[in-house]
Short mmCIF file of C-alpha atoms in Angstrom, two decimals:
data_model
loop_
_atom_site.label_atom_id
_atom_site.label_comp_id
_atom_site.label_asym_id
_atom_site.label_seq_id
_atom_site.Cartn_x
_atom_site.Cartn_y
_atom_site.Cartn_z
CA MET A 1 -18.51 21.50 -81.01
CA GLY A 2 -17.58 25.50 -82.07
CA LEU A 3 -21.08 27.65 -82.89
CA ILE A 4 -21.47 27.51 -86.22
CA THR A 5 -21.58 24.00 -86.51
CA ARG A 6 -24.21 23.58 -83.60
CA ILE A 7 -26.77 26.34 -84.53
CA CYS A 8 -26.11 24.52 -88.12
CA SER A 9 -26.15 20.71 -87.74
CA ALA A 10 -29.55 21.31 -86.01
CA PRO A 11 -32.58 19.17 -87.19
CA ALA A 12 -34.80 20.85 -89.38
CA ARG A 13 -38.80 21.10 -88.52
CA PRO A 14 -40.34 18.88 -90.81
CA ALA A 15 -42.48 20.78 -93.72
CA SER A 16 -44.00 19.86 -96.72
CA ALA A 17 -43.82 22.45 -98.81
CA ARG A 18 -39.64 23.65 -97.68
CA ARG A 19 -37.92 24.25 -100.77
CA ARG A 20 -33.99 26.13 -101.06
CA SER A 21 -33.50 29.32 -102.64
CA THR A 22 -31.15 29.45 -105.20
CA THR A 23 -30.06 33.06 -105.32
CA ARG A 24 -26.94 34.25 -103.99
CA LEU A 25 -28.10 35.26 -100.82
CA ARG A 26 -29.88 31.97 -99.62
CA ARG A 27 -27.23 29.91 -100.84
CA GLY A 28 -25.09 28.51 -97.69
CA ALA A 29 -27.90 29.46 -95.17
CA LEU A 30 -30.02 27.94 -92.57
CA THR A 31 -33.59 27.71 -93.63
CA LEU A 32 -35.18 27.92 -89.39
CA GLY A 33 -38.28 26.45 -90.05
CA LEU A 34 -39.28 28.09 -93.26
CA ALA A 35 -42.94 26.17 -94.57
CA LEU A 36 -43.77 28.31 -97.78
CA VAL A 37 -45.74 27.87 -100.16
CA PRO A 38 -44.50 26.86 -103.55
CA THR A 39 -45.99 29.11 -106.35
CA PRO A 40 -47.05 32.83 -105.01
CA ALA A 41 -50.32 34.06 -105.93
CA LEU A 42 -50.09 36.62 -107.87
CA ALA A 43 -52.45 37.13 -110.53
CA ASP A 44 -51.92 40.88 -110.18
CA THR A 45 -49.62 42.16 -113.70
CA SER A 46 -47.71 44.52 -111.98
CA GLY A 47 -47.68 43.08 -108.32
CA LEU A 48 -45.69 39.39 -110.73
CA ALA A 49 -43.85 42.23 -112.76
CA ALA A 50 -42.02 43.53 -109.09
CA TYR A 51 -41.91 39.99 -107.81
CA LEU A 52 -39.71 39.09 -110.96
CA ARG A 53 -38.08 41.65 -111.28
CA ALA A 54 -36.91 41.30 -107.15
CA ARG A 55 -35.23 37.50 -107.87
CA VAL A 56 -33.09 39.48 -110.92
CA ALA A 57 -32.43 42.53 -108.50
CA ASP A 58 -31.74 39.44 -105.81
CA SER A 59 -29.47 37.19 -108.28
CA ARG A 60 -27.29 40.18 -108.83
CA GLY A 61 -26.73 41.22 -104.60
CA GLU A 62 -29.57 44.26 -105.51
CA VAL A 63 -30.51 44.09 -102.22
CA ASP A 64 -31.88 47.68 -101.98
CA ARG A 65 -33.36 46.87 -105.77
CA ALA A 66 -34.80 43.30 -105.20
CA ALA A 67 -36.20 44.81 -101.14
CA ALA A 68 -38.16 47.89 -103.05
CA ASP A 69 -40.28 45.27 -105.77
CA TYR A 70 -40.21 42.10 -103.32
CA ALA A 71 -42.43 45.70 -101.19
CA ARG A 72 -44.51 46.23 -104.19
CA ALA A 73 -45.49 42.96 -105.47
CA LEU A 74 -46.82 42.47 -101.68
CA THR A 75 -48.67 45.44 -102.09
CA GLN A 76 -50.64 43.38 -104.32
CA ALA A 77 -50.58 40.04 -102.70
CA SER A 78 -50.36 38.59 -98.99
CA ASP A 79 -48.73 35.66 -99.93
CA PRO A 80 -46.56 34.38 -97.52
CA ALA A 81 -44.06 33.10 -100.52
CA VAL A 82 -43.88 36.62 -101.56
CA ALA A 83 -43.46 37.74 -97.37
CA ILE A 84 -40.61 35.20 -96.45
CA ARG A 85 -38.23 36.46 -99.34
CA ALA A 86 -39.42 40.16 -98.47
CA TYR A 87 -38.23 39.35 -95.13
CA ARG A 88 -35.24 38.34 -96.10
CA GLU A 89 -34.57 40.81 -98.24
CA ALA A 90 -35.27 42.96 -95.79
CA LEU A 91 -33.39 42.62 -92.76
CA ALA A 92 -29.90 42.37 -96.64
CA ALA A 93 -31.58 45.83 -97.01
CA GLY A 94 -31.86 47.38 -93.62
CA ASP A 95 -35.84 48.00 -94.36
CA LEU A 96 -36.68 46.71 -90.79
CA GLN A 97 -40.75 48.48 -91.68
CA LEU A 98 -41.00 45.42 -94.67
CA ALA A 99 -39.52 43.26 -92.90
CA ALA A 100 -42.39 43.69 -90.04
CA ARG A 101 -44.64 43.74 -92.73
CA ALA A 102 -43.89 41.35 -93.98
CA LEU A 103 -43.04 39.09 -90.36
CA ALA A 104 -47.05 39.58 -89.21
CA ILE A 105 -48.13 38.14 -92.98
CA LEU A 106 -45.95 35.29 -92.31
CA ASP A 107 -46.82 34.83 -88.27
CA LYS A 108 -50.68 35.16 -90.39
CA ALA A 109 -49.86 32.02 -92.23
CA GLY A 110 -48.70 29.51 -88.85
CA VAL A 111 -45.14 30.13 -91.58
CA ALA A 112 -42.81 32.76 -89.36
CA PRO A 113 -39.05 31.27 -89.20
CA GLU A 114 -37.58 31.38 -85.64
CA ASP A 115 -34.73 33.70 -86.76
CA ALA A 116 -37.30 36.38 -85.94
CA THR A 117 -37.92 35.71 -83.07
CA LEU A 118 -33.47 36.94 -82.59
CA LEU A 119 -35.31 40.49 -83.50
CA THR A 120 -38.39 40.86 -81.65
CA ALA A 121 -36.01 40.26 -78.17
CA ALA A 122 -33.97 43.03 -79.84
CA ARG A 123 -36.81 46.07 -80.23
CA ALA A 124 -38.04 45.02 -76.00
CA ALA A 125 -33.74 44.41 -75.22
CA ARG A 126 -33.73 47.92 -77.17
CA ALA A 127 -36.73 49.86 -74.85
CA GLY A 128 -35.96 47.91 -71.12
CA ASP A 129 -39.16 45.74 -72.09
CA THR A 130 -37.72 42.99 -69.96
CA ALA A 131 -40.93 41.21 -69.87
CA ALA A 132 -41.50 40.88 -73.72
CA VAL A 133 -37.43 39.88 -73.39
CA GLU A 134 -37.86 37.61 -71.33
CA ALA A 135 -41.16 35.95 -73.21
CA ALA A 136 -38.93 36.14 -76.59
CA ALA A 137 -35.98 34.09 -74.47
CA ALA A 138 -38.50 31.09 -74.29
CA LYS A 139 -39.07 31.28 -76.97
CA LEU A 140 -35.99 31.09 -78.33
CA GLY A 141 -35.26 28.26 -75.81
CA ALA A 142 -37.93 26.39 -77.23
CA GLY A 143 -36.43 26.18 -80.33
CA ARG A 144 -33.01 25.58 -82.88
CA LEU A 145 -31.60 28.62 -80.58
CA VAL A 146 -32.48 27.50 -77.36
CA ILE A 147 -27.97 28.35 -77.28
CA LEU A 148 -29.09 31.75 -77.10
CA ALA A 149 -32.11 31.73 -73.87
CA PRO A 150 -29.85 31.89 -70.76
CA VAL A 151 -27.30 34.88 -71.62
CA VAL A 152 -30.76 36.06 -73.13
CA ARG A 153 -32.73 35.91 -69.20
CA ALA A 154 -29.65 36.54 -67.69
CA TRP A 155 -29.18 40.20 -68.98
CA VAL A 156 -33.02 40.86 -67.47
CA ALA A 157 -32.02 39.07 -63.90
CA GLN A 158 -28.82 42.24 -64.25
CA SER A 159 -31.77 44.82 -65.19
CA ARG A 160 -33.50 43.86 -62.78
CA GLY A 161 -31.06 44.50 -59.80
CA GLN A 162 -30.95 40.29 -58.94
CA ASP A 163 -28.22 38.05 -59.06
CA PRO A 164 -28.00 36.92 -63.28
CA MET A 165 -25.29 33.63 -62.26
CA PRO A 166 -28.12 31.47 -61.06
CA VAL A 167 -29.84 31.61 -64.66
CA LEU A 168 -26.37 31.02 -66.46
CA GLU A 169 -25.88 27.74 -64.06
CA SER A 170 -29.74 26.59 -66.19
CA ALA A 171 -27.51 26.48 -69.57
CA THR A 172 -26.70 23.10 -70.28
CA ASP A 173 -26.20 22.01 -73.84
CA PRO A 174 -22.08 22.12 -74.50
CA VAL A 175 -22.01 26.28 -76.87
CA ALA A 176 -25.18 27.16 -74.75
CA ARG A 177 -21.80 26.78 -71.86
CA ARG A 178 -19.27 27.94 -73.15
CA LEU A 179 -21.77 31.55 -73.84
CA ALA A 180 -22.52 31.59 -70.20
CA THR A 181 -19.47 31.35 -69.58
CA GLU A 182 -18.94 34.22 -71.63
CA ALA A 183 -21.61 36.10 -70.42
CA ARG A 184 -20.69 35.88 -67.25
CA VAL A 185 -17.29 38.20 -67.70
CA LEU A 186 -18.88 40.89 -68.84
CA LEU A 187 -21.82 40.43 -66.21
CA LEU A 188 -19.51 40.89 -63.36
CA ILE A 189 -18.19 43.71 -64.43
CA ALA A 190 -21.53 45.35 -65.22
CA ALA A 191 -21.95 44.66 -61.39
CA GLY A 192 -18.76 46.31 -60.12
CA ARG A 193 -17.40 42.91 -59.60
CA ALA A 194 -13.75 43.93 -62.28
CA ASP A 195 -11.17 42.17 -60.96
CA GLU A 196 -13.97 38.77 -60.82
CA GLY A 197 -14.89 39.37 -64.15
CA LEU A 198 -11.59 40.18 -66.09
CA GLN A 199 -10.47 36.80 -63.26
CA GLN A 200 -13.15 34.75 -65.39
CA LEU A 201 -11.16 36.34 -68.22
CA GLN A 202 -8.21 34.70 -67.59
CA SER A 203 -9.59 31.17 -67.60
CA LEU A 204 -10.88 32.31 -71.16
CA GLY A 205 -7.82 32.51 -72.60
CA GLY A 206 -6.91 36.80 -71.29
CA ALA A 207 -5.74 38.70 -74.44
CA SER A 208 -6.38 35.71 -76.55
CA ALA A 209 -10.14 35.03 -75.75
CA ALA A 210 -12.42 35.31 -77.87
CA MET A 211 -12.58 39.28 -79.32
CA ASP A 212 -15.73 40.33 -79.42
CA VAL A 213 -16.26 39.31 -75.54
CA ARG A 214 -13.32 41.34 -74.99
CA ILE A 215 -14.45 44.54 -77.06
CA ALA A 216 -17.90 44.42 -74.70
CA ALA A 217 -15.32 43.77 -71.58
CA ALA A 218 -13.38 47.06 -72.63
CA GLN A 219 -16.95 49.23 -73.42
CA LEU A 220 -17.96 48.46 -70.00
CA LEU A 221 -14.50 48.75 -68.40
CA GLY A 222 -14.55 52.61 -69.85
CA GLY A 223 -17.59 52.77 -69.28
CA ALA A 224 -17.02 51.96 -65.03
CA GLY A 225 -14.28 54.18 -65.12
CA LYS A 226 -10.89 52.48 -65.87
CA PRO A 227 -10.16 52.30 -68.38
CA GLU A 228 -6.16 51.23 -67.79
CA LEU A 229 -7.77 47.18 -67.16
CA ALA A 230 -9.01 47.47 -70.84
CA ARG A 231 -5.60 47.48 -71.83
CA ARG A 232 -5.20 44.34 -70.30
CA LEU A 233 -7.55 42.58 -72.35
CA PHE A 234 -5.26 43.44 -75.67
CA PRO A 235 -1.34 42.64 -76.11
CA ALA A 236 0.71 44.90 -76.09
CA ASP A 237 0.71 46.28 -79.74
CA GLN A 238 -3.26 46.28 -79.30
CA SER A 239 -2.85 48.80 -76.51
CA GLY A 240 -4.80 51.38 -78.73
CA ILE A 241 -7.27 49.44 -79.65
CA ALA A 242 -8.70 49.98 -76.17
CA ASP A 243 -8.25 52.90 -75.25
CA ALA A 244 -10.37 53.50 -78.66
CA LEU A 245 -13.29 50.98 -76.40
CA ALA A 246 -12.55 53.09 -72.91
CA ARG A 247 -13.07 56.06 -74.65
CA ALA A 248 -16.80 55.34 -76.06
CA PRO A 249 -18.03 53.63 -72.75
CA VAL A 250 -20.88 52.54 -72.86
CA LYS A 251 -23.63 51.16 -69.49
CA PRO A 252 -24.69 47.62 -68.73
CA SER A 253 -28.28 47.12 -70.01
CA PRO A 254 -30.72 44.64 -71.70
CA GLY A 255 -29.99 46.69 -74.86
CA PHE A 256 -25.68 46.42 -74.25
CA GLY A 257 -26.33 43.07 -73.89
CA VAL A 258 -27.99 41.17 -76.16
CA SER A 259 -26.63 42.86 -79.01
CA ARG A 260 -23.01 41.31 -77.60
CA LEU A 261 -24.11 38.24 -77.28
CA PHE A 262 -25.91 38.71 -81.08
CA ALA A 263 -22.82 39.44 -82.61
CA ARG A 264 -21.01 36.58 -80.81
CA VAL A 265 -22.61 34.22 -82.82
CA ALA A 266 -22.65 36.39 -85.38
CA SER A 267 -18.57 36.41 -85.61
CA ASP A 268 -18.81 32.71 -85.57
CA LEU A 269 -21.16 32.20 -88.58
CA VAL A 270 -18.83 34.98 -90.62
CA GLY A 271 -16.07 33.45 -90.37
CA GLY A 272 -16.66 30.43 -93.08
CA ASP A 273 -16.68 31.44 -96.72
CA GLU A 274 -19.87 30.64 -97.87
CA PRO A 275 -22.94 33.10 -97.20
CA ASN A 276 -25.10 32.45 -94.21
CA LEU A 277 -28.51 34.32 -93.94
CA LEU A 278 -28.51 33.81 -89.46
CA SER A 279 -26.12 35.42 -89.66
CA ILE A 280 -27.67 38.94 -91.68
CA THR A 281 -30.55 38.95 -89.03
CA LEU A 282 -28.37 38.39 -85.55
CA THR A 283 -25.96 41.10 -86.96
CA ARG A 284 -28.95 43.61 -87.41
CA ALA A 285 -30.76 42.32 -84.23
CA ALA A 286 -27.50 43.09 -82.76
CA LEU A 287 -27.85 46.81 -84.11
CA VAL A 288 -31.56 46.91 -82.97
CA ALA A 289 -30.94 46.13 -79.56
CA ASP A 290 -27.90 49.00 -80.04
CA PRO A 291 -27.63 50.93 -82.86
CA SER A 292 -24.01 51.88 -81.45
CA ASN A 293 -22.60 48.74 -81.76
CA ASP A 294 -20.61 49.59 -84.92
CA ARG A 295 -18.40 45.90 -84.06
CA ALA A 296 -21.78 44.41 -85.20
CA ARG A 297 -21.39 46.81 -88.49
CA LEU A 298 -18.71 44.94 -89.93
CA LEU A 299 -20.30 41.71 -89.34
CA LEU A 300 -22.80 42.86 -91.53
CA ALA A 301 -21.26 44.28 -93.87
CA ASN A 302 -19.00 41.08 -94.52
CA ALA A 303 -22.19 39.09 -94.30
CA LEU A 304 -23.40 40.95 -97.68
CA ALA A 305 -20.19 41.11 -98.75
CA LYS A 306 -20.36 37.22 -98.55
CA ALA A 307 -23.73 37.06 -100.23
CA GLY A 308 -23.06 38.94 -102.92
CA ALA A 309 -24.56 42.75 -101.97
CA THR A 310 -21.25 44.23 -102.80
CA ASP A 311 -23.02 47.45 -102.46
CA ARG A 312 -25.15 47.74 -99.18
CA ALA A 313 -21.88 46.00 -97.77
CA LEU A 314 -20.01 48.64 -98.10
CA ALA A 315 -23.17 51.59 -97.71
CA VAL A 316 -23.28 50.23 -94.03
CA LEU A 317 -19.38 50.18 -93.81
CA GLY A 318 -20.18 54.26 -94.43
CA GLU A 319 -22.31 54.05 -90.95
CA ILE A 320 -18.86 52.97 -89.80
CA GLY A 321 -17.30 57.18 -88.76
CA ASN A 322 -13.87 57.74 -88.82
CA ASP A 323 -14.17 58.53 -85.46
CA SER A 324 -15.62 55.34 -83.61
CA PRO A 325 -13.16 52.14 -82.15
CA PHE A 326 -13.59 50.42 -85.54
CA GLY A 327 -13.27 53.29 -87.68
CA SER A 328 -9.73 51.99 -89.38
CA ALA A 329 -11.22 48.54 -88.92
CA ALA A 330 -14.08 49.75 -91.43
CA ALA A 331 -11.53 51.25 -93.72
CA SER A 332 -9.51 48.49 -94.19
CA ALA A 333 -12.87 45.90 -94.04
CA ARG A 334 -13.91 48.25 -97.64
CA ILE A 335 -10.90 48.08 -99.31
CA THR A 336 -11.86 43.59 -98.65
CA VAL A 337 -14.98 44.06 -100.12
CA LEU A 338 -14.26 45.77 -103.16
CA THR A 339 -10.99 43.43 -104.00
CA GLY A 340 -13.32 40.18 -103.04
CA ALA A 341 -16.10 42.17 -105.76
CA ASN A 342 -13.31 41.94 -108.47
CA ARG A 343 -13.65 45.86 -108.26
CA ARG A 344 -9.39 45.92 -107.73
CA ALA A 345 -9.13 49.59 -109.19
CA GLU A 346 -11.18 51.36 -106.67
CA ALA A 347 -9.19 49.02 -103.66
CA LEU A 348 -6.16 50.08 -104.48
CA ALA A 349 -7.30 53.96 -104.64
CA ASP A 350 -8.76 53.53 -101.41
CA ALA A 351 -5.59 51.83 -99.69
CA ARG A 352 -3.26 54.07 -101.65
CA ARG A 353 -5.12 57.28 -99.80
CA LEU A 354 -4.38 55.06 -96.75
CA ALA A 355 -0.71 54.23 -96.81
CA GLU A 356 0.19 57.12 -97.97
CA ARG A 357 -2.25 59.89 -95.26
CA GLY A 358 0.07 62.00 -93.01
CA ASP A 359 -0.79 58.90 -90.03
CA SER A 360 -1.09 56.23 -91.79
CA GLY A 361 1.30 53.18 -90.11
CA ARG A 362 1.94 49.89 -90.21
CA ASN A 363 -0.98 48.03 -90.55
CA ASP A 364 -1.97 50.24 -93.54
CA TRP A 365 1.18 49.69 -95.93
CA GLN A 366 1.13 46.03 -95.85
CA LEU A 367 -2.14 45.99 -97.24
CA TYR A 368 -2.19 48.38 -99.62
CA GLY A 369 1.66 46.88 -100.66
CA ASP A 370 -0.23 43.34 -100.92
CA LEU A 371 -2.67 44.88 -103.20
CA LEU A 372 0.31 46.06 -105.24
CA SER A 373 1.29 42.67 -104.78
CA ALA A 374 -1.37 40.92 -105.72
CA SER A 375 -1.25 42.65 -108.79
CA ASP A 376 1.52 42.43 -110.68
CA ARG A 377 3.21 46.22 -109.50
CA PRO A 378 5.91 44.81 -107.13
CA ALA A 379 8.44 47.72 -107.94
CA GLU A 380 5.61 49.86 -106.19
CA ALA A 381 4.96 47.62 -103.55
CA VAL A 382 8.73 47.47 -102.56
CA PRO A 383 8.65 51.27 -100.98
CA PHE A 384 5.69 50.50 -98.39
CA TYR A 385 7.54 46.51 -97.41
CA ARG A 386 10.44 48.60 -96.67
CA ARG A 387 9.07 51.04 -94.02
CA ILE A 388 7.71 48.17 -92.07
CA ALA A 389 11.06 46.19 -92.76
CA GLU A 390 13.19 48.45 -91.39
CA GLY A 391 10.65 50.55 -89.02
CA GLU A 392 8.40 48.84 -86.63
CA GLY A 393 9.70 44.99 -88.90
CA ARG A 394 13.36 45.89 -88.07
CA GLY A 395 13.39 42.48 -85.88
CA GLU A 396 11.11 40.33 -87.96
CA TRP A 397 12.55 37.65 -90.21
CA ASP A 398 8.82 37.34 -92.28
CA ALA A 399 9.37 41.31 -92.83
CA TRP A 400 12.56 41.58 -94.16
CA MET A 401 10.62 38.61 -96.26
CA GLN A 402 8.64 39.64 -97.60
CA LEU A 403 10.50 42.80 -98.39
CA GLY A 404 13.10 40.37 -100.26
CA GLY A 405 10.28 38.74 -101.82
CA ALA A 406 9.25 42.13 -103.67
CA LEU A 407 12.39 43.25 -104.13
CA GLU A 408 13.26 39.55 -106.35
CA LEU A 409 9.62 39.84 -108.44
CA ALA A 410 10.48 43.31 -108.79
CA GLY A 411 14.07 42.54 -111.30
CA ASP A 412 16.11 44.19 -108.15
CA TRP A 413 17.90 40.60 -107.13
CA PRO A 414 20.98 42.60 -105.66
CA ALA A 415 19.10 43.87 -103.25
CA ALA A 416 16.82 41.23 -102.67
CA ARG A 417 19.55 38.78 -101.47
CA ASP A 418 20.65 41.40 -99.14
CA ALA A 419 16.90 41.37 -97.79
CA LEU A 420 16.33 37.97 -97.09
CA ALA A 421 19.89 37.00 -95.61
CA ARG A 422 18.66 39.71 -92.98
CA ALA A 423 15.90 37.34 -92.55
CA VAL A 424 18.24 34.40 -92.46
CA GLN A 425 20.26 36.56 -89.57
CA LEU A 426 17.25 37.20 -87.61
CA ALA A 427 15.80 33.89 -87.57
CA PRO A 428 18.97 30.91 -88.35
CA ASP A 429 16.35 28.40 -87.73
CA GLU A 430 12.74 29.61 -89.62
CA PRO A 431 12.52 27.08 -92.38
CA LEU A 432 10.32 29.42 -95.18
CA ALA A 433 13.29 32.09 -94.36
CA LEU A 434 16.31 29.66 -95.56
CA ASN A 435 13.78 28.21 -98.27
CA TYR A 436 13.33 31.03 -100.31
CA LEU A 437 17.39 32.64 -100.10
CA GLY A 438 19.06 29.05 -100.35
CA TYR A 439 16.27 28.03 -103.87
CA ALA A 440 16.70 31.96 -105.16
CA ARG A 441 20.08 31.84 -105.23
CA ILE A 442 20.97 28.46 -105.99
CA THR A 443 18.12 28.97 -109.99
CA ARG A 444 20.52 31.49 -110.55
CA GLY A 445 24.06 29.76 -109.87
CA GLU A 446 25.17 31.39 -106.37
CA ALA A 447 26.99 29.88 -103.85
CA ARG A 448 25.67 26.38 -104.98
CA GLU A 449 27.19 24.66 -101.45
CA ALA A 450 26.51 26.99 -99.18
CA SER A 451 22.83 27.05 -101.09
CA THR A 452 22.58 23.72 -100.55
CA ARG A 453 23.38 23.62 -97.25
CA LEU A 454 20.40 26.24 -96.15
CA LEU A 455 17.91 24.38 -97.96
CA GLU A 456 19.46 20.83 -96.24
CA ARG A 457 18.71 22.40 -93.01
CA ALA A 458 15.66 23.59 -94.26
CA HIS A 459 14.55 20.49 -94.86
CA GLN A 460 15.43 19.24 -91.91
CA LEU A 461 13.43 21.46 -90.30
CA ALA A 462 10.66 20.86 -92.06
CA PRO A 463 11.21 17.46 -93.41
CA GLU A 464 6.77 17.90 -94.59
CA ASN A 465 6.67 20.60 -96.41
CA THR A 466 6.41 20.32 -100.39
CA SER A 467 7.95 23.15 -101.46
CA ILE A 468 11.02 22.75 -99.32
CA THR A 469 11.02 18.96 -100.58
CA ASP A 470 11.03 20.51 -104.15
CA SER A 471 13.72 23.20 -103.56
CA LEU A 472 16.11 20.83 -101.92
CA GLY A 473 15.45 18.02 -104.91
CA TRP A 474 16.21 20.68 -107.39
CA ALA A 475 18.87 22.42 -105.82
CA TYR A 476 20.66 18.21 -105.84
CA HIS A 477 19.49 18.00 -109.00
CA LEU A 478 21.18 21.40 -110.11
CA THR A 479 24.98 20.12 -108.84
CA GLY A 480 24.64 17.40 -110.31
CA ASP A 481 23.27 14.44 -108.10
CA THR A 482 20.01 14.18 -109.81
CA ARG A 483 19.63 10.50 -108.15
CA ARG A 484 19.79 12.28 -105.06
CA ALA A 485 17.11 14.70 -105.60
CA LEU A 486 14.76 12.20 -107.81
CA PRO A 487 13.45 10.45 -104.37
CA LEU A 488 12.89 14.16 -103.74
CA LEU A 489 11.31 15.82 -106.36
CA GLU A 490 8.55 12.32 -106.14
CA ARG A 491 7.53 12.98 -103.18
CA ALA A 492 6.91 16.50 -103.70
CA ALA A 493 5.11 16.19 -106.30
CA GLU A 494 3.00 13.30 -104.89
CA GLY A 495 2.28 15.97 -102.38
CA GLU A 496 1.17 18.68 -103.73
CA PRO A 497 0.11 17.65 -107.37
CA GLY A 498 -1.42 20.75 -108.08
CA ASN A 499 1.28 22.35 -108.36
CA ALA A 500 2.71 23.49 -111.99
CA GLU A 501 6.34 23.81 -111.08
CA ILE A 502 7.32 20.31 -108.80
CA ALA A 503 6.05 18.76 -111.35
CA GLU A 504 7.96 20.27 -114.35
CA HIS A 505 10.70 19.70 -111.50
CA LEU A 506 10.43 16.15 -111.03
CA GLY A 507 10.07 15.74 -115.29
CA ASP A 508 13.39 17.52 -116.14
CA ALA A 509 14.27 15.08 -113.14
CA TYR A 510 13.60 11.58 -115.31
CA TRP A 511 14.60 13.72 -118.51
CA ALA A 512 18.08 13.73 -117.45
CA LEU A 513 17.87 10.23 -115.43
CA GLY A 514 17.09 8.70 -119.15
CA ARG A 515 13.42 7.96 -118.36
CA ARG A 516 11.95 9.93 -121.66
CA TYR A 517 7.95 8.64 -120.92
CA GLU A 518 8.17 8.91 -117.05
CA ALA A 519 9.23 13.04 -118.25
CA ARG A 520 7.01 13.94 -120.90
CA TYR A 521 4.46 12.35 -118.74
CA ALA A 522 5.01 14.82 -115.94
CA TRP A 523 5.65 17.88 -118.44
CA ARG A 524 2.15 17.14 -119.40
CA ALA A 525 1.06 16.91 -116.15
CA ALA A 526 2.70 20.51 -115.17
CA ALA A 527 0.80 22.27 -118.51
CA VAL A 528 -2.99 21.06 -117.22
CA VAL A 529 -2.60 23.03 -113.59
CA ALA A 530 0.28 25.58 -115.34
CA ASP A 531 -0.25 28.98 -115.74
CA ALA A 532 -1.55 30.38 -118.79
CA LYS A 533 1.92 31.75 -119.34
CA ASP A 534 3.08 28.82 -119.60
CA LYS A 535 0.75 25.77 -120.13
CA ALA A 536 1.81 25.97 -124.00
CA ARG A 537 5.56 26.32 -122.55
CA LEU A 538 5.64 22.66 -121.50
CA SER A 539 3.21 21.48 -123.61
CA GLU A 540 6.18 21.53 -126.28
CA LYS A 541 8.22 20.81 -123.89
CA ALA A 542 6.26 17.22 -123.34
CA VAL A 543 6.60 17.15 -127.80
CA THR A 544 10.42 17.91 -127.93
CA GLY A 545 11.85 17.14 -124.75
CA LEU A 546 14.84 18.87 -122.87
CA PRO A 547 17.71 19.98 -126.15
#
């Protein structure tokens, strides 16, 4: 069971006054033991006005404005219903003073959320107050965040000069055991037993182990003066990441351990499509424990962006300096956030700056090319895809297929054909490359027999791929063997009923075989799911038929 599944499936504590918030920041979030008063008791007009303004700002993802107004409302009335919103918004906005004010009210009312203990543990860990960290760990161990407790206690033991390994052995929950196994890697390195730590990491997958574990291990190895060992933690093409991490060394401490643990769990939680409140609390707490943890900033920005708090996400990314090991990742993440918020022009401008700078590289060209392609500007994407295909990607079939696709969309079929042929030459048994070249050629009436053979080979290699099945069926239809094509086209349409192109192909085959009613039905189905530019044409086709 994954971390996110395990945490999110924990049973809720009974609370008669519990309710789910409807703002964007709350969708898909954990409630973590909240018991709220249904309606805020705000008799003061100015307090009520501030509360209502905060709710509006909250719904728009304007977390800074919402936090400020919740703070004003909280000044007028120490109401738990206001305090819980103020607490959540304060975490999103990074206003830890407001979060503390709100928690004091919630604590007094006996309705503080469980995840508040994360902040307590983080503050104590940063201060090196091991007794307070241990107390927080005990509180975590009594609630739904029990999976975190063994690792937190282990870092306390390490800082006291005690053996942390028996503490890790106390983990009984499967997820807690997994976290404990990962923490063992870091604690061994922290204890000067780097070889044992790396051996433990190998049991977790080595260079394919969880990214957050490898990042933390590389930082500890850098701090121990062993940057050469850090390079082992990443694939050869990511050696620069290891070097950058090793150049920003850290020393083991409770703050380091707690911060990396919280970021590790948050990295699993932010992987879904929906925003999650716990991921915001975890990453904020990770930064409280260790303000230098730029990996936590990346994760926090991701969580905020998914919650619709675009401007705050961008502000968090702006806190990551260009000289940080995560500077390049932050620049790319900024473009992703802007794209997700439909701020395409800003995203393109940022991506262009990255792609055209003097030290730009493959990732920069890929990102800009992909954005241009998604913006229906394939001709502009071609030069950047070409840099990849003719540079680092010269031996990679997918780089040439990508270039060929952009050239085809840009209207340069001869150049596209050459690039696609190069992809097939590099990967003669890659079904996607075979399919692309074969389908593109046969729809243009080129080398029909040879193109059909390419598609037959692609179908043989990937018989369950509906697009390839459709391509082969369409090839048979175009070469006059519609009866042979029909079963393939029917299978493709059944496998992908929402694909307008496949449905249209099926309708054309039915029509050619004299099955006019079924043809019109297929074309009408295609019209339902087609893009706006094809909808009218398909609807007309369903009425008039083929000429």
